[in-house]
C-alpha positions as CSV (number, residue, x, y, z in Angstrom):
1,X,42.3,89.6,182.4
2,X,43.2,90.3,178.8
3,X,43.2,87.5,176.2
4,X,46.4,86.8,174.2
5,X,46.8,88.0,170.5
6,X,46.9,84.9,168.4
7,X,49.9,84.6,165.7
8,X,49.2,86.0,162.5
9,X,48.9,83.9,159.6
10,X,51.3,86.4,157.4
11,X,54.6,87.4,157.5
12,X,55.8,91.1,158.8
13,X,57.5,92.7,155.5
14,X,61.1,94.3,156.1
15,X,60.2,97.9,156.6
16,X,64.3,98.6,155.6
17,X,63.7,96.5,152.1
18,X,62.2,99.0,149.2
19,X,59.0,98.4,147.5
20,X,61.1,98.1,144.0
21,X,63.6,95.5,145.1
22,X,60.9,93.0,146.0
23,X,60.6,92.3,142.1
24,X,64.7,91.2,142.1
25,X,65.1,88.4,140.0
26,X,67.8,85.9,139.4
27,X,69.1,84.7,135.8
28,X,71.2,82.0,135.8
29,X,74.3,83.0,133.2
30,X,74.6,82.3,129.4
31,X,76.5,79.6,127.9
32,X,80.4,80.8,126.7
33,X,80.9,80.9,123.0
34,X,84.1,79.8,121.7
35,X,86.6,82.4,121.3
36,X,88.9,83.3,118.2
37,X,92.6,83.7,119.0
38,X,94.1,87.2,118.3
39,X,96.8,87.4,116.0
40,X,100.1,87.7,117.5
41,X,101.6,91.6,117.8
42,X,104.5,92.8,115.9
43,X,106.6,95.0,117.8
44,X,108.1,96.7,115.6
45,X,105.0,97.7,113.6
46,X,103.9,99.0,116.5
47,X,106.6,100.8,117.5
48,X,106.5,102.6,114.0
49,X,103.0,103.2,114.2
50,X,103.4,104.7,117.4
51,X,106.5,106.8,116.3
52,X,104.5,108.0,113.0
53,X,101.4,109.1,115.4
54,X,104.0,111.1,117.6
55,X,104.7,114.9,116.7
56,X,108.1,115.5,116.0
57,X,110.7,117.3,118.7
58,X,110.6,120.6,118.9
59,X,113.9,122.7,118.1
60,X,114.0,124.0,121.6
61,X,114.1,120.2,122.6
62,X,116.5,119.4,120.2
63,X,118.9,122.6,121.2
64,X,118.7,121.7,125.3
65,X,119.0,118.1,124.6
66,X,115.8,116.5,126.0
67,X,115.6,115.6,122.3
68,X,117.6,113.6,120.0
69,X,117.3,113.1,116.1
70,X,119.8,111.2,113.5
71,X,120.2,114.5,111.0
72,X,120.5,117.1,112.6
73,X,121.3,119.2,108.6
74,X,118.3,117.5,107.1
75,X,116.0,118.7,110.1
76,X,116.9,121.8,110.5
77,X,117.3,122.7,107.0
78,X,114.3,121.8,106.3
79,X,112.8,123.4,109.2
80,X,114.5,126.8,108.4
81,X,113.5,126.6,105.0
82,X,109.8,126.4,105.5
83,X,110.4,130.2,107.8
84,X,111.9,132.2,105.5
85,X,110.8,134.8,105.2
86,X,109.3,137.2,102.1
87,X,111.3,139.9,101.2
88,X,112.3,142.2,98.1
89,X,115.9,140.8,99.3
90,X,117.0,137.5,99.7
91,X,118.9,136.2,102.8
92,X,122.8,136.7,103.1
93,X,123.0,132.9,103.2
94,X,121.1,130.8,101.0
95,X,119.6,127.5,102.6
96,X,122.1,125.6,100.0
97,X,125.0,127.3,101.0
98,X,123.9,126.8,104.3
99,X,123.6,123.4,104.3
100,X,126.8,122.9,102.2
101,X,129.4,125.3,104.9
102,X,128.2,122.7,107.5
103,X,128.4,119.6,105.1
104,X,131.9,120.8,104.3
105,X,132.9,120.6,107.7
106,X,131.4,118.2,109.7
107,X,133.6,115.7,110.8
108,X,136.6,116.9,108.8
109,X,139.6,117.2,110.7
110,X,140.3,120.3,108.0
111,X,136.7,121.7,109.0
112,X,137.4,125.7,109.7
113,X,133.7,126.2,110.2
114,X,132.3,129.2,112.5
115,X,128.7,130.5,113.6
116,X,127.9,133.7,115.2
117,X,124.5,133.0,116.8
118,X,122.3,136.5,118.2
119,X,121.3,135.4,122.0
120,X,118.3,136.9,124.0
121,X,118.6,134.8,127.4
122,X,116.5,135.6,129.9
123,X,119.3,135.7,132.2
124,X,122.2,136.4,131.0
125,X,120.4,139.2,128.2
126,X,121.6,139.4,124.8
127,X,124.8,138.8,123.8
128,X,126.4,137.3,120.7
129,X,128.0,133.7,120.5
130,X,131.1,133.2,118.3
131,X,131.8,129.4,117.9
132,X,134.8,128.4,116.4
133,X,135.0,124.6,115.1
134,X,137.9,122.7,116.9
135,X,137.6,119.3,116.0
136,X,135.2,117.1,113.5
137,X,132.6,117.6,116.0
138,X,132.8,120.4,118.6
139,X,133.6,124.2,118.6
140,X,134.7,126.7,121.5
141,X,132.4,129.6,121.7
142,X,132.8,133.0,123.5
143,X,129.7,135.2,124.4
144,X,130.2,139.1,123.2
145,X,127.8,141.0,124.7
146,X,127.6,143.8,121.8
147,X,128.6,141.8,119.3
148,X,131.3,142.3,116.9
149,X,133.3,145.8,116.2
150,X,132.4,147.4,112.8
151,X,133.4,151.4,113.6
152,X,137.0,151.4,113.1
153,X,136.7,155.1,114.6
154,X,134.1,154.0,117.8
155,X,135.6,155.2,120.9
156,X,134.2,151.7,121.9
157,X,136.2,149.6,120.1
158,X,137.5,146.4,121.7
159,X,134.8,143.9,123.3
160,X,135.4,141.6,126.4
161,X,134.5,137.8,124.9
162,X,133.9,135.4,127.1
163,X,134.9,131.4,127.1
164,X,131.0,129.3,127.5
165,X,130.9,125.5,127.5
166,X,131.8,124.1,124.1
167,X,129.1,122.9,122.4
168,X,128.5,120.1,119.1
169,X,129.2,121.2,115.9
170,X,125.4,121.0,115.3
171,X,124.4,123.7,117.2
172,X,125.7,126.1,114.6
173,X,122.5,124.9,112.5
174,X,120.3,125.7,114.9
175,X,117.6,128.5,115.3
176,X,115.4,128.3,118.2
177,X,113.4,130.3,120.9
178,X,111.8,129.0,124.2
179,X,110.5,131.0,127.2
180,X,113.1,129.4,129.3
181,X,116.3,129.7,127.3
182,X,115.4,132.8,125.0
183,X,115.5,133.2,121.3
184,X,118.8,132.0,119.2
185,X,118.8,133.5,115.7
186,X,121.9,132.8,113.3
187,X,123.7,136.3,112.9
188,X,126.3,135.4,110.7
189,X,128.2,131.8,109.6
190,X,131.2,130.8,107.1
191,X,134.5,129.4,107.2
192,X,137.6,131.2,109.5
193,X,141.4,131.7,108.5
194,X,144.1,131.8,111.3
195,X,146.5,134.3,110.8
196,X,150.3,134.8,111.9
197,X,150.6,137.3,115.0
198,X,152.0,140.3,113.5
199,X,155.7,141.3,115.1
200,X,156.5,144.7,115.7
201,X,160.0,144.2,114.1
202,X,158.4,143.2,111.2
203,X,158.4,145.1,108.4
204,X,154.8,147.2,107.7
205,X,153.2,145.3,104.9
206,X,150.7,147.1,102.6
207,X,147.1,147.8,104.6
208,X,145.4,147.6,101.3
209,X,146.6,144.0,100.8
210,X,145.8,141.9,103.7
211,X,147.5,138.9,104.2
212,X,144.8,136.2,102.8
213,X,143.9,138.1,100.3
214,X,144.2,136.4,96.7
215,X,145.4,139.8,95.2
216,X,149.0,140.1,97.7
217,X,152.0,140.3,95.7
218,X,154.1,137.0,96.7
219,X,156.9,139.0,98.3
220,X,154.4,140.6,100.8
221,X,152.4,137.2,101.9
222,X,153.5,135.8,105.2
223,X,155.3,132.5,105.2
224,X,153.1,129.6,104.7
225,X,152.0,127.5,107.2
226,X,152.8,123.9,106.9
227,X,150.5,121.9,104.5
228,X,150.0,119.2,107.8
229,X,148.4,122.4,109.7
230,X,145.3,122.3,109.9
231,X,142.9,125.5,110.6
232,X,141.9,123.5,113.8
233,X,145.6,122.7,114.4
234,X,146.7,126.8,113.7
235,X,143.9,128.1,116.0
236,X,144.6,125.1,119.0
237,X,148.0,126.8,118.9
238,X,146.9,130.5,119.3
239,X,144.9,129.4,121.4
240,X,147.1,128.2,124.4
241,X,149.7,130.9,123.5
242,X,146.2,133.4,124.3
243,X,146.3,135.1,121.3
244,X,144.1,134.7,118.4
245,X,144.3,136.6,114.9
246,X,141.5,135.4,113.3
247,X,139.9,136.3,109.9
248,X,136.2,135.6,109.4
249,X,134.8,134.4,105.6
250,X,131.0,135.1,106.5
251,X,128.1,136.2,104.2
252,X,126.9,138.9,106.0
253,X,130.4,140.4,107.3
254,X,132.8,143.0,105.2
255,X,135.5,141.1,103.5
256,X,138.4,141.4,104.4
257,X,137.0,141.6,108.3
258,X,139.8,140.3,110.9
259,X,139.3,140.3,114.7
260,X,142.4,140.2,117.5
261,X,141.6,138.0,120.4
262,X,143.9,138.2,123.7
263,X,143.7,136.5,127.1
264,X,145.7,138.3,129.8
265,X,148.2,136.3,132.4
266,X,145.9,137.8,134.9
267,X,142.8,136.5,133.6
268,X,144.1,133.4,132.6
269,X,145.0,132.6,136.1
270,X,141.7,134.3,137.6
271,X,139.7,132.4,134.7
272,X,140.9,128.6,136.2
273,X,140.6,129.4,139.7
274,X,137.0,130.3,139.2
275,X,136.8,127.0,137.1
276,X,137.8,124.8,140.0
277,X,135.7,126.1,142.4
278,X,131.7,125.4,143.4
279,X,129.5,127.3,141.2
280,X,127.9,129.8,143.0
281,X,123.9,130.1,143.1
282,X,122.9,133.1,144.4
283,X,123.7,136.5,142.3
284,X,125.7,139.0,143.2
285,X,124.2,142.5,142.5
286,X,127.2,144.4,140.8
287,X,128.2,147.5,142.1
288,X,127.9,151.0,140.2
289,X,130.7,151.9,139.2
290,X,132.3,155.1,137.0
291,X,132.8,154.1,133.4
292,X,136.1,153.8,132.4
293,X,137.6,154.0,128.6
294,X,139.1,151.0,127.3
295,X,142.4,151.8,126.1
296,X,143.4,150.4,122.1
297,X,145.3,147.0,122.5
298,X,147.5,145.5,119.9
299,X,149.7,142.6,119.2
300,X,153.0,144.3,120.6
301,X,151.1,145.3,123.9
302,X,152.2,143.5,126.9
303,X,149.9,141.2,128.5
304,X,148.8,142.7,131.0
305,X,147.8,146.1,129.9
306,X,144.6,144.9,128.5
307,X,141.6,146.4,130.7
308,X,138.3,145.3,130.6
309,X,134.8,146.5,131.4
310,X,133.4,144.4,133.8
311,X,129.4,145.8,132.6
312,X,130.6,143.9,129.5
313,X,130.4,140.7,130.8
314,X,128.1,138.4,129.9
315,X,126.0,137.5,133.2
316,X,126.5,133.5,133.6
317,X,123.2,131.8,133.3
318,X,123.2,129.8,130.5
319,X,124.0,127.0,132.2
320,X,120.6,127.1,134.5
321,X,118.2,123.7,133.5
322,X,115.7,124.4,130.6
323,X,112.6,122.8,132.0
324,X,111.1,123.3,135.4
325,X,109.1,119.9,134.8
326,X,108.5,117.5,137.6
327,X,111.4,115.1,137.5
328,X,111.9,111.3,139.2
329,X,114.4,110.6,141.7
330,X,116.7,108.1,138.7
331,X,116.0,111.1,136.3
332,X,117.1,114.0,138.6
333,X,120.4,112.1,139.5
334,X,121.1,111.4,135.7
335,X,120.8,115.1,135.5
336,X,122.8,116.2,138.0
337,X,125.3,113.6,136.9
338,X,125.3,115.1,133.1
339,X,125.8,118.6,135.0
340,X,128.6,117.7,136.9
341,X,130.5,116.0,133.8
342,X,129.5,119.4,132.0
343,X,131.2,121.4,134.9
344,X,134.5,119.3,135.1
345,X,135.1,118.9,131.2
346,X,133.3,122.6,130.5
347,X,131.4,120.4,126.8
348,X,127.8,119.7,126.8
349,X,127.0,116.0,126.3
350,X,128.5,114.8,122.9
351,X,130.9,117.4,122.8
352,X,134.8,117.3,123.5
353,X,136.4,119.7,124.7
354,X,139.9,119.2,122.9
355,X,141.4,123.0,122.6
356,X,141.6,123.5,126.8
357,X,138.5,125.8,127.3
358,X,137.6,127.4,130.3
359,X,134.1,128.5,132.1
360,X,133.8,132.3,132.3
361,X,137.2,133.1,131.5
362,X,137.2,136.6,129.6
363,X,139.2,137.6,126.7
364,X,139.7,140.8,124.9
365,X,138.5,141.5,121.4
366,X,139.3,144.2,119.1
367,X,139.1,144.8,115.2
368,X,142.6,144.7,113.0
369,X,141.9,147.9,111.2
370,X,145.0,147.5,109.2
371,X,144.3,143.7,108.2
372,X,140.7,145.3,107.4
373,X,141.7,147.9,104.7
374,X,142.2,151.4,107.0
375,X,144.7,153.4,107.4
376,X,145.4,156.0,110.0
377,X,145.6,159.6,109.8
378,X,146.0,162.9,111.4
379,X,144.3,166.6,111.0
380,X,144.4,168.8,113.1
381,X,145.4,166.8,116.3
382,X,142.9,164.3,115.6
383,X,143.5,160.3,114.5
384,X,140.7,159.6,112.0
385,X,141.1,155.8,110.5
386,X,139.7,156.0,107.0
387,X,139.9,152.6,104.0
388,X,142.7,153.0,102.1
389,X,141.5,153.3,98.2
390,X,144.7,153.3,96.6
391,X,145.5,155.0,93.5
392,X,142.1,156.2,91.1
393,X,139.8,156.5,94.4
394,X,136.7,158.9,94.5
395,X,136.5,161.9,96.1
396,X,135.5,161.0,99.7
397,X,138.6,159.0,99.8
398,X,137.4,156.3,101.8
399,X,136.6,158.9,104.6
400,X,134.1,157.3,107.1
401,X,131.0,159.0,108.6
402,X,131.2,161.2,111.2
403,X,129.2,161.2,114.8
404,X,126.5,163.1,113.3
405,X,125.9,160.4,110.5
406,X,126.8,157.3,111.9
407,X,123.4,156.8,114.1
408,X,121.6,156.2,110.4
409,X,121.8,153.2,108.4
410,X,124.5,151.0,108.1
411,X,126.6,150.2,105.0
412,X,124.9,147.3,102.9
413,X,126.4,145.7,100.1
414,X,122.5,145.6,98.0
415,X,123.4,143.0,95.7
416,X,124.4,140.6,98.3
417,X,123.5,141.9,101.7
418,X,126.7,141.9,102.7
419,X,128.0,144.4,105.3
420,X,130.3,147.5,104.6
421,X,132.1,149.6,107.3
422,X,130.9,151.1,109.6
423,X,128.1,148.6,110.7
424,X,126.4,148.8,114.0
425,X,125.3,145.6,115.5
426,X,121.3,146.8,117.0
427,X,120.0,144.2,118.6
428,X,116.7,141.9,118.6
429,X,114.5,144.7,117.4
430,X,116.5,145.2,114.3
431,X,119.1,142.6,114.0
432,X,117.6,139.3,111.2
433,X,118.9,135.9,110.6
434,X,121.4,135.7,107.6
435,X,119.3,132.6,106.7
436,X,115.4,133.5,107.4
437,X,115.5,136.8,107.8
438,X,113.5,136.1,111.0
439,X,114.0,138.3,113.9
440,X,113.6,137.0,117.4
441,X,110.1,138.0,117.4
442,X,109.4,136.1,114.6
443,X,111.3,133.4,115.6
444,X,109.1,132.9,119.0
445,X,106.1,133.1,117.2
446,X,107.2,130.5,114.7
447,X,108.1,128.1,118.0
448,X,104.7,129.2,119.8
449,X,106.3,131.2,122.7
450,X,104.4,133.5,124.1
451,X,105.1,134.0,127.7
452,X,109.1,135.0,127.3
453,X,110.3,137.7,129.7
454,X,113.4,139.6,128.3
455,X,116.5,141.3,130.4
456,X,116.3,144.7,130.1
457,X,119.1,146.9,129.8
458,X,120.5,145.9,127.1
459,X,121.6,148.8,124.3
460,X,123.6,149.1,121.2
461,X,127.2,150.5,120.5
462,X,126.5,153.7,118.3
463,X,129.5,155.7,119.5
């Protein structure tokens, strides 16, 4: 019988215990040493530390309103100022006069201030944008989609303009390009005149002599407004009686240069009901359609002659939200909130919308050629409008160029860059800023844009 294994005088080591956490040793911990009290924080230093390390907003912020600044003149002038750029030929509009057309204006019940702002949404393509100043802080705009006539003799003369959301008076100072909302450039800006509707038992006044012009004989000036009539009271009136004679002061337009604007019964009525109901957001491909001329309107037309193009609207899309970014739930409901009040009052956030605009609703524009300077004649069957020189003129008489010429260059003023008749309007790849001489290639490289994808389609009135 086997004899039993006597105990072992040592302990079995933990085979699951390492070699190298055997030699684990235990420190008891140090004394505390007394601490010093940090001095108390000043908020407001560092708030303005914080606000000096942060870059400023972008235009593009500014513009869609993510952003908000106190000076809206001092920021962008001095933002456009540091992208002008070189050239044998200065800008139309100086970044003084500039500054002091909007300085004039803003908040003046007698501002008469206007912008014409070169568009190229991704969306809705390019267009133009006349704003009109209605009150000390707003203006009404209309989006053209070839911009403004300057061929007295085009057989494409009149424009549909449509009504867009009034926007602040600020956003005349504004050029800016992002990949979601396109380049904005600053075509043309000044001051605008409402004129008296012309009456066709009127007597005819003389072309050469329009009626603002400082050199009309008293006896052929129309009657005076009254001196409480404002520029913004004159053009809230034409307004809601739908038509608008309008002359525009600019720096880059021919002076005298006067537009007609007219809003049909019909599209008046279609205009609202389309305002009162749900927007719509899917898009309707249009159908192809034959072209049709638009016939010549004028003052002593009824209202419901006018016909429009409907490829001359301006597709709505303007209106779609800047940023794709990730929102939260309180942020997207502000939002949506700020859309609907947008919708219902048709006047971006801090505008008012005091004249009666409406969404999408289309008016017809066409050039006064007689306000401008032309008159009309006949040879051989055909109407020809050519600027009436008066007495002493040169030999070409004020003739304008025919259809084999007018495809060139357009008239410049050198000295001043000013237009002359006829002018084309060409679009982003040849149309510049009457401030920076930027075009909207230069502008998205100036904002770092590099992934913008234009509408295509889009080309120029040459006929």
């Amino acid at each position: 019988m086997s004899v039993k294994r006597p105990p072992s005088p040592a302990l079995i080591p933990n085979p699951f215990i390492k070699k190298r956490n055997l030699e684990w040793t235990i420190t008891p911990p140090h004394a505390e040493l007394p601490t010093v009290p940090s001095p108390p924080i000043n908020p407001s230093a560092s708030a303005s530390a914080s606000s000096t390390n942060r870059s400023p907003p972008t235009t593009a912020a500014i513009e869609s309103g993510s952003a908000e600044i106190d000076n809206h003149l001092a920021h962008f002038t001095t933002h456009l100022a540091s992208h002008i750029l070189p050239s044998s030929l200065p800008p139309a509009l100086s970044i003084s006069s500039y500054a002091s057309l909007y300085t004039a204006a803003a908040g003046n019940a007698h501002g008469a201030h206007f912008v014409i702002h070169q568009h190229d949404h991704p969306i809705a393509g390019t267009h133009y944008d006349l704003r009109l100043q209605i009150n000390e802080t707003s203006s009404a705009s209309w989006a053209i989609m070839y911009g403004l006539p300057g061929d007295p003799n085009s057989i494409r003369l009149n424009r549909n303009a449509t009504e867009t959301r009034v926007h602040c008076l600020w956003n005349h100072l504004i050029e800016t390009a992002s990949s979601a909302t396109g380049s904005l450039l600053i075509w043309d800006a000044g001051t605008y005149t409402i004129l008296p509707r012309k009456s066709k038992h009127a007597p005819s006044s003389d072309p050469s002599s329009p009626a603002t012009s400082p050199h009309s004989s008293p006896e052929r000036r129309p009657a005076a407004a009254p001196l409480s009539s404002t520029q913004q009271d004159l053009l809230h009136a034409a307004f809601q009686n739908r038509k608008i004679r309008i002359r525009l002061h600019g720096s880059r337009l021919p002076d005298p240069y006067v537009l007609n604007l007219r809003l049909t019964k019909f599209e008046d009525a279609a205009g609202r009901a389309k305002g009162v109901g749900t927007p719509r957001t899917r898009r309707r491909r249009a159908r192809k359609s034959e072209p049709q001329s638009q016939p010549e309107t004028s003052d002593d037309e009824g209202d419901d002659e006018a016909v429009g193009d409907n490829a001359e609207d301006v597709p709505s899309g303007t209106d779609a939200p800047a940023h794709g970014e990730d929102l939260s739930a309180m942020e997207r409901e502000i939002r949506e909130l700020e859309d609907e009040h947008v919708r219902r009052t048709n006047a971006y956030p801090g505008a008012e919308n005091t004249i009666g605009s409406v969404h999408q609703r289309r008016w017809y524009l066409s050039l006064d050629r007689r306000a401008c300077g032309f008159v009309q004649s006949r040879k051989k069957g055909c109407s020809r409008w050519k600027l009436d020189q008066g007495p002493g003129s040169d030999s070409h008489n004020g003739d304008m160029p025919t259809s084999s010429t007018r495809n060139c260059t357009d008239h410049t003023d050198v000295d001043r860059g000013r237009l002359q008749f006829p002018f084309y309007v060409r679009g982003t790849d040849h149309e510049r800023s009457a401030v920076t001489g930027r075009r909207g290639v230069d502008i998205f490289e100036n904002e770092g844009v590099k992934n913008f994808t234009p509408r295509k389609g889009w080309t120029p009135v040459l006929e």
